[in-house]
Amino acid sequence: MSNDNAELTRNHLSSASSHLMTDDNKGVLYIVATPIGNLADISLRALEVLKTVELIAAEDTRNSKALLNHYSIQTPMTSYHEHNEESKSKFLLGKLKSGESIALISDAGTPLINDPGYSLVEKVKLAGFNVCPIPGACALIAALSASGIATDRFSFEGFLPRTSGARQAVFERYRSRQGTLVFYESSHRIVKCLDDVLAIYAATHKISIARELTKTYETIVTGTVAEIHQLVNSDNNMQRGEFVVLIEGFDKKQHKDDGLSDDDVKTLKTLMTECSLKTAVKLAVQLTGQSKKDVYKKALALQDND
Ligand code: SAM
């Protein structure tokens, strides 16, 4: 490393350890994660930012008052929620222009993750101001980390549609995809949602439910779709509170005899009723992205079963 580079690294490290806020903290929008239940789950840096900014934009000021009172933070608050995003963004941009710094917080967890803030962040960045994340609690990440379901690749769907048909369509789409499916669910719909999971996935497929994370009745259960469906249906307490649901993705290793998902096999079967085996295999390879060897092997097996 050259002397210049070594100097740069030293400066960078010392500035990172001696400043909880950014070096140039005028006109900065801080995106501050707050607890998802347990009030102790907040970082030192988040507390410092909330104390020193000129204004806190909160999703629900009454709700956030409890957190601020708990930590004796007296910074003024203004509301910023999904119904005033446009008008409030202009007001907040004006504050940044006059050199004030703002912390955006939501009712729980990380702002913008199924919470308001995207429109503000987009506008603030377009206007050339610095947006600085202060990371912390997030229900989906907490659930994923303790679920015992693969974490190397996952898709987050936020809240699923409210109707059973639309929910089942989402599960149909994910059933043959690799990677864990993660979504948020409310106490009103958890039972119906699990009915839909059972309707689409195999009863032996792996699922996890993380309920009331970091709170008194925190429960994280992982098992087969049939087991978790039965558990939630038979225990009213398991239907209360806030939920994160995680469903294991399609696992190629479990299907190593042919590597094809149920949907791939359906496609191949349809093609085989319309074309020669050779053409059906060729088209199925193009449509499913599976290897020619796997598709051909499956086609021969299907033909033999006829
Ligand atoms: N911004 C939040 C975050 O970072 O996780 C999510 C906000 S979203 C409006 C609220 C949903 O997140 C709840 O309905 C629930 O599905 C999930 N959630 C929030 N807190 C939770 C907790 N303590 N335990 C389980 N799920 C939680």
Coordinates of C-alpha atoms and ligand atoms in Angstrom, one line a residue:
M1 CA 0.0 0.0 0.0
S2 CA 1.5 3.5 -0.9
N3 CA 1.9 6.1 1.9
D4 CA -1.0 8.1 0.4
N5 CA -3.3 5.1 0.4
A6 CA -2.3 4.2 4.0
E7 CA -3.1 7.8 5.0
L8 CA -6.5 7.6 3.3
T9 CA -7.3 4.3 5.1
R10 CA -6.2 5.7 8.5
N11 CA -8.3 8.9 8.0
H12 CA -11.3 6.8 6.9
L13 CA -11.1 4.5 9.9
S14 CA -10.6 7.2 12.4
S15 CA -13.5 9.2 11.0
A16 CA -15.7 6.1 11.0
S17 CA -15.0 5.4 14.7
S18 CA -15.1 8.9 16.0
H19 CA -18.3 10.2 14.3
L20 CA -21.6 8.4 14.8
M21 CA -23.2 10.7 12.2
T22 CA -21.7 11.5 8.8
D23 CA -18.9 14.0 8.6
D24 CA -21.0 16.5 6.7
N25 CA -24.2 16.2 8.6
K26 CA -26.0 19.3 7.3
G27 CA -29.0 18.7 5.0
V28 CA -28.9 14.9 5.4
L29 CA -31.8 12.5 5.4
Y30 CA -31.2 9.6 7.8
I31 CA -33.2 6.5 7.4
V32 CA -33.3 5.2 10.9
A33 CA -34.3 1.6 11.8
T34 CA -36.3 1.4 15.1
P35 CA -37.2 -1.7 17.2
I36 CA -39.8 -4.3 16.0
G37 CA -41.0 -5.0 19.6
N38 CA -38.2 -5.0 22.1
L39 CA -37.3 -1.3 22.7
A40 CA -33.6 -2.3 23.5
D41 CA -33.2 -3.3 19.8
I42 CA -31.9 0.1 18.7
S43 CA -28.4 1.1 17.8
L44 CA -26.2 3.7 19.6
R45 CA -25.9 5.4 16.3
A46 CA -29.7 5.5 15.8
L47 CA -30.1 7.1 19.2
E48 CA -27.4 9.7 18.5
V49 CA -29.0 10.6 15.2
L50 CA -32.5 10.9 16.6
K51 CA -31.1 13.2 19.4
T52 CA -29.1 15.5 17.1
V53 CA -31.2 16.0 13.9
E54 CA -33.4 19.0 13.7
L55 CA -36.6 17.0 12.9
I56 CA -37.9 13.5 13.0
A57 CA -40.4 12.5 10.2
A58 CA -42.4 9.6 11.8
E59 CA -45.1 7.4 10.2
D60 CA -47.2 7.8 13.3
T61 CA -46.0 10.4 15.8
R62 CA -48.2 9.1 18.6
N63 CA -46.7 5.6 18.2
S64 CA -43.1 6.9 18.0
K65 CA -43.6 9.1 21.1
A66 CA -43.3 6.0 23.3
L67 CA -39.9 5.2 21.8
L68 CA -38.6 8.7 22.0
N69 CA -39.9 9.1 25.6
H70 CA -38.2 5.9 26.6
Y71 CA -34.8 7.3 25.4
S72 CA -35.6 10.9 26.6
I73 CA -35.3 12.2 23.1
Q74 CA -37.0 15.6 22.7
T75 CA -36.4 16.3 18.9
P76 CA -39.5 17.7 17.3
M77 CA -41.6 15.3 15.1
T78 CA -43.7 15.7 12.1
S79 CA -45.9 13.0 10.4
Y80 CA -44.9 11.4 7.2
H81 CA -47.2 8.6 6.1
E82 CA -48.7 7.0 2.9
H83 CA -51.5 9.6 2.7
N84 CA -49.3 12.7 2.9
E85 CA -46.2 11.5 1.1
E86 CA -46.4 14.1 -1.8
S87 CA -47.1 17.2 0.2
K88 CA -44.8 16.3 3.1
S89 CA -41.9 15.5 0.8
K90 CA -41.9 19.1 -0.5
F91 CA -41.9 20.4 3.1
L92 CA -39.1 18.0 4.1
L93 CA -37.0 19.0 1.0
G94 CA -37.4 22.6 2.0
K95 CA -36.0 21.8 5.5
L96 CA -33.0 20.0 3.9
K97 CA -32.4 23.0 1.6
S98 CA -32.2 25.3 4.6
G99 CA -29.4 23.0 6.0
E100 CA -31.5 21.1 8.5
S101 CA -31.1 17.3 8.9
I102 CA -34.0 14.9 9.2
A103 CA -34.4 11.3 10.5
L104 CA -37.1 9.2 8.9
I105 CA -38.6 6.5 11.1
S106 CA -41.6 4.1 10.7
D107 CA -43.8 2.5 13.3
A108 CA -41.4 -0.5 13.5
G109 CA -38.3 -1.8 11.9
T110 CA -36.6 -0.4 8.8
P111 CA -38.4 2.4 7.0
L112 CA -39.3 1.7 3.3
I113 CA -39.5 -2.1 4.0
N114 CA -43.3 -2.3 3.6
D115 CA -43.4 1.2 5.1
P116 CA -43.6 4.7 3.6
G117 CA -40.4 6.5 2.5
Y118 CA -39.6 5.5 -1.0
S119 CA -41.0 8.6 -2.7
L120 CA -39.1 10.8 -0.2
V121 CA -35.8 9.1 -0.7
E122 CA -36.2 9.2 -4.5
K123 CA -36.9 13.0 -4.4
V124 CA -34.2 13.8 -1.9
K125 CA -31.5 11.9 -3.9
L126 CA -32.7 13.6 -7.1
A127 CA -32.4 17.0 -5.4
G128 CA -28.7 16.1 -4.6
F129 CA -28.9 15.6 -0.9
N130 CA -27.2 12.8 1.0
V131 CA -29.4 9.9 2.2
C132 CA -27.7 7.9 5.0
P133 CA -29.0 4.6 6.3
I134 CA -28.8 3.8 10.0
P135 CA -29.4 0.0 9.9
G136 CA -31.1 -2.1 12.6
A137 CA -34.2 -4.3 13.2
C138 CA -36.1 -5.7 10.3
A139 CA -38.7 -8.4 10.8
L140 CA -38.0 -10.3 7.6
I141 CA -34.2 -10.5 8.2
A142 CA -34.7 -11.5 11.9
A143 CA -37.1 -14.2 10.9
L144 CA -34.9 -15.5 8.1
S145 CA -31.9 -15.7 10.4
A146 CA -33.6 -17.9 12.9
S147 CA -35.9 -20.0 10.7
G148 CA -33.7 -22.9 9.8
I149 CA -34.7 -22.4 6.2
A150 CA -32.0 -21.6 3.5
T151 CA -30.9 -18.0 3.6
D152 CA -28.4 -17.9 0.7
R153 CA -31.1 -16.9 -1.8
F154 CA -34.6 -15.5 -1.0
S155 CA -37.4 -13.4 -2.4
F156 CA -39.4 -11.0 -0.3
E157 CA -43.0 -10.4 -1.4
G158 CA -44.2 -8.0 1.3
F159 CA -47.8 -8.6 2.0
L160 CA -49.5 -11.2 -0.3
P161 CA -52.8 -10.4 -2.0
R162 CA -55.9 -10.6 0.2
T163 CA -57.9 -13.1 -1.9
S164 CA -57.3 -16.8 -1.8
G165 CA -57.1 -17.2 -5.6
A166 CA -54.5 -14.5 -6.0
R167 CA -52.5 -15.9 -3.1
Q168 CA -52.5 -19.4 -4.6
A169 CA -51.3 -17.9 -7.9
V170 CA -48.3 -16.5 -6.0
F171 CA -47.5 -19.9 -4.5
E172 CA -47.9 -21.6 -7.9
R173 CA -45.3 -19.2 -9.2
Y174 CA -42.8 -19.8 -6.4
R175 CA -43.3 -23.6 -6.1
S176 CA -40.9 -24.4 -8.8
R177 CA -38.4 -21.6 -8.0
Q178 CA -35.2 -21.9 -6.1
G179 CA -34.7 -19.7 -3.1
T180 CA -36.8 -19.1 0.1
L181 CA -40.1 -17.2 -0.3
V182 CA -40.5 -14.7 2.6
F183 CA -43.6 -12.6 3.2
Y184 CA -45.5 -10.7 5.9
E185 CA -48.9 -11.8 7.1
S186 CA -51.5 -10.4 9.5
S187 CA -53.4 -12.3 12.3
H188 CA -56.7 -11.9 10.3
R189 CA -55.4 -13.9 7.4
I190 CA -52.8 -16.3 8.8
V191 CA -55.2 -19.3 8.9
K192 CA -56.6 -18.8 5.4
C193 CA -53.1 -18.2 4.1
L194 CA -51.9 -21.5 5.5
D195 CA -54.9 -23.2 3.8
D196 CA -53.7 -21.8 0.5
V197 CA -50.1 -23.0 1.2
L198 CA -51.4 -26.5 1.9
A199 CA -53.5 -26.4 -1.3
I200 CA -50.5 -25.7 -3.5
Y201 CA -47.4 -27.1 -1.8
A202 CA -46.7 -30.7 -0.9
A203 CA -47.7 -31.5 2.7
T204 CA -44.1 -32.5 3.4
H205 CA -42.6 -29.2 2.1
K206 CA -40.7 -27.1 4.7
I207 CA -42.2 -23.9 6.1
S208 CA -41.5 -21.6 9.0
I209 CA -43.6 -19.1 10.9
A210 CA -42.0 -16.3 13.0
R211 CA -44.5 -14.7 15.3
E212 CA -44.2 -11.7 17.6
L213 CA -40.4 -11.4 17.1
T214 CA -38.5 -9.9 20.0
K215 CA -41.7 -9.6 22.0
T216 CA -42.9 -11.6 25.1
Y217 CA -44.7 -14.3 23.1
E218 CA -42.0 -14.7 20.3
T219 CA -42.6 -18.1 18.6
I220 CA -40.6 -19.4 15.7
V221 CA -41.7 -22.8 14.4
T222 CA -40.3 -24.7 11.5
G223 CA -41.7 -27.9 10.1
T224 CA -43.7 -29.4 7.2
V225 CA -46.6 -27.6 5.7
A226 CA -49.0 -30.2 7.2
E227 CA -47.4 -29.8 10.7
I228 CA -47.5 -26.0 10.8
H229 CA -51.0 -25.9 9.3
Q230 CA -52.2 -28.2 12.0
L231 CA -50.3 -26.4 14.8
V232 CA -51.7 -22.9 13.9
N233 CA -55.3 -24.3 13.4
S234 CA -55.3 -26.1 16.7
D235 CA -53.9 -23.2 18.9
N236 CA -55.7 -19.8 19.0
N237 CA -52.6 -18.2 20.4
M238 CA -50.7 -19.2 17.3
Q239 CA -53.1 -17.0 15.3
R240 CA -52.4 -13.8 17.3
G241 CA -49.9 -11.1 16.7
E242 CA -47.6 -10.2 13.8
F243 CA -46.2 -12.8 11.4
V244 CA -43.4 -13.5 9.0
V245 CA -43.9 -16.6 6.8
L246 CA -41.0 -18.4 5.1
I247 CA -41.4 -21.2 2.6
E248 CA -38.5 -23.3 1.4
G249 CA -37.7 -23.0 -2.3
F250 CA -37.6 -25.7 -4.9
D251 CA -34.6 -27.9 -4.1
K252 CA -32.9 -29.4 -7.2
K253 CA -31.0 -31.9 -4.9
Q254 CA -34.2 -33.4 -3.6
H255 CA -35.4 -33.9 -7.2
K256 CA -32.0 -35.2 -8.4
D257 CA -33.5 -38.1 -10.3
D258 CA -34.7 -35.8 -13.0
G259 CA -34.1 -32.1 -11.8
L260 CA -37.5 -31.1 -13.2
S261 CA -40.1 -29.2 -11.2
D262 CA -43.8 -30.2 -11.3
D263 CA -44.4 -27.3 -13.7
D264 CA -41.6 -28.5 -16.0
V265 CA -43.1 -31.9 -16.1
K266 CA -46.5 -30.5 -16.9
T267 CA -45.1 -28.5 -19.8
L268 CA -43.3 -31.6 -21.1
K269 CA -46.4 -33.8 -20.8
T270 CA -48.5 -31.2 -22.8
L271 CA -45.8 -31.0 -25.5
M272 CA -45.6 -34.8 -25.8
T273 CA -49.4 -35.0 -26.5
E274 CA -48.9 -32.5 -29.4
C275 CA -45.5 -33.3 -30.9
S276 CA -43.0 -36.1 -31.5
L277 CA -40.8 -37.0 -28.5
K278 CA -37.8 -35.3 -30.2
T279 CA -39.6 -32.0 -30.8
A280 CA -41.3 -32.1 -27.3
V281 CA -37.9 -32.5 -25.7
K282 CA -36.4 -29.7 -27.8
L283 CA -39.2 -27.3 -27.0
A284 CA -39.3 -28.3 -23.3
V285 CA -35.6 -27.6 -22.9
Q286 CA -36.2 -24.1 -24.4
L287 CA -39.3 -23.4 -22.3
T288 CA -38.0 -24.7 -18.9
G289 CA -34.3 -23.9 -19.1
Q290 CA -33.6 -27.5 -17.9
S291 CA -30.8 -29.6 -19.3
K292 CA -31.5 -31.7 -22.5
K293 CA -30.3 -34.8 -20.6
D294 CA -32.8 -34.4 -17.7
V295 CA -35.7 -33.5 -20.0
Y296 CA -35.0 -36.5 -22.4
K297 CA -34.7 -38.9 -19.4
K298 CA -38.0 -37.7 -18.1
A299 CA -39.7 -37.9 -21.5
L300 CA -38.6 -41.5 -21.9
A301 CA -39.9 -42.3 -18.4
L302 CA -43.3 -40.6 -19.2
Q303 CA -43.5 -42.6 -22.5
D304 CA -42.8 -45.9 -20.7
N305 CA -45.5 -45.1 -18.2
D306 CA -48.2 -44.6 -20.9
Ligands
SAM1 N1 -40.7 -2.0 8.4 C1 -41.0 -3.2 9.0 C2 -39.7 -4.1 9.1 O1 -38.6 -3.6 8.9 O2 -39.9 -5.3 9.3 C3 -42.2 -3.9 8.5 C4 -43.4 -3.1 8.5 S1 -44.9 -3.9 7.9 C5 -46.0 -2.6 7.8 C6 -45.5 -4.7 9.3 C7 -45.5 -6.2 9.2 O3 -44.1 -6.7 9.4 C8 -46.3 -6.9 10.2 O4 -47.7 -7.0 9.8 C9 -45.7 -8.3 10.3 O5 -46.1 -9.1 9.2 C10 -44.2 -7.9 10.2 N2 -43.7 -7.7 11.5 C11 -43.3 -6.5 12.1 N3 -42.9 -6.7 13.3 C12 -42.9 -8.0 13.6 C13 -42.6 -8.8 14.7 N4 -42.2 -8.3 15.8 N5 -42.8 -10.2 14.5 C14 -43.2 -10.7 13.4 N6 -43.5 -10.0 12.3 C15 -43.4 -8.6 12.4

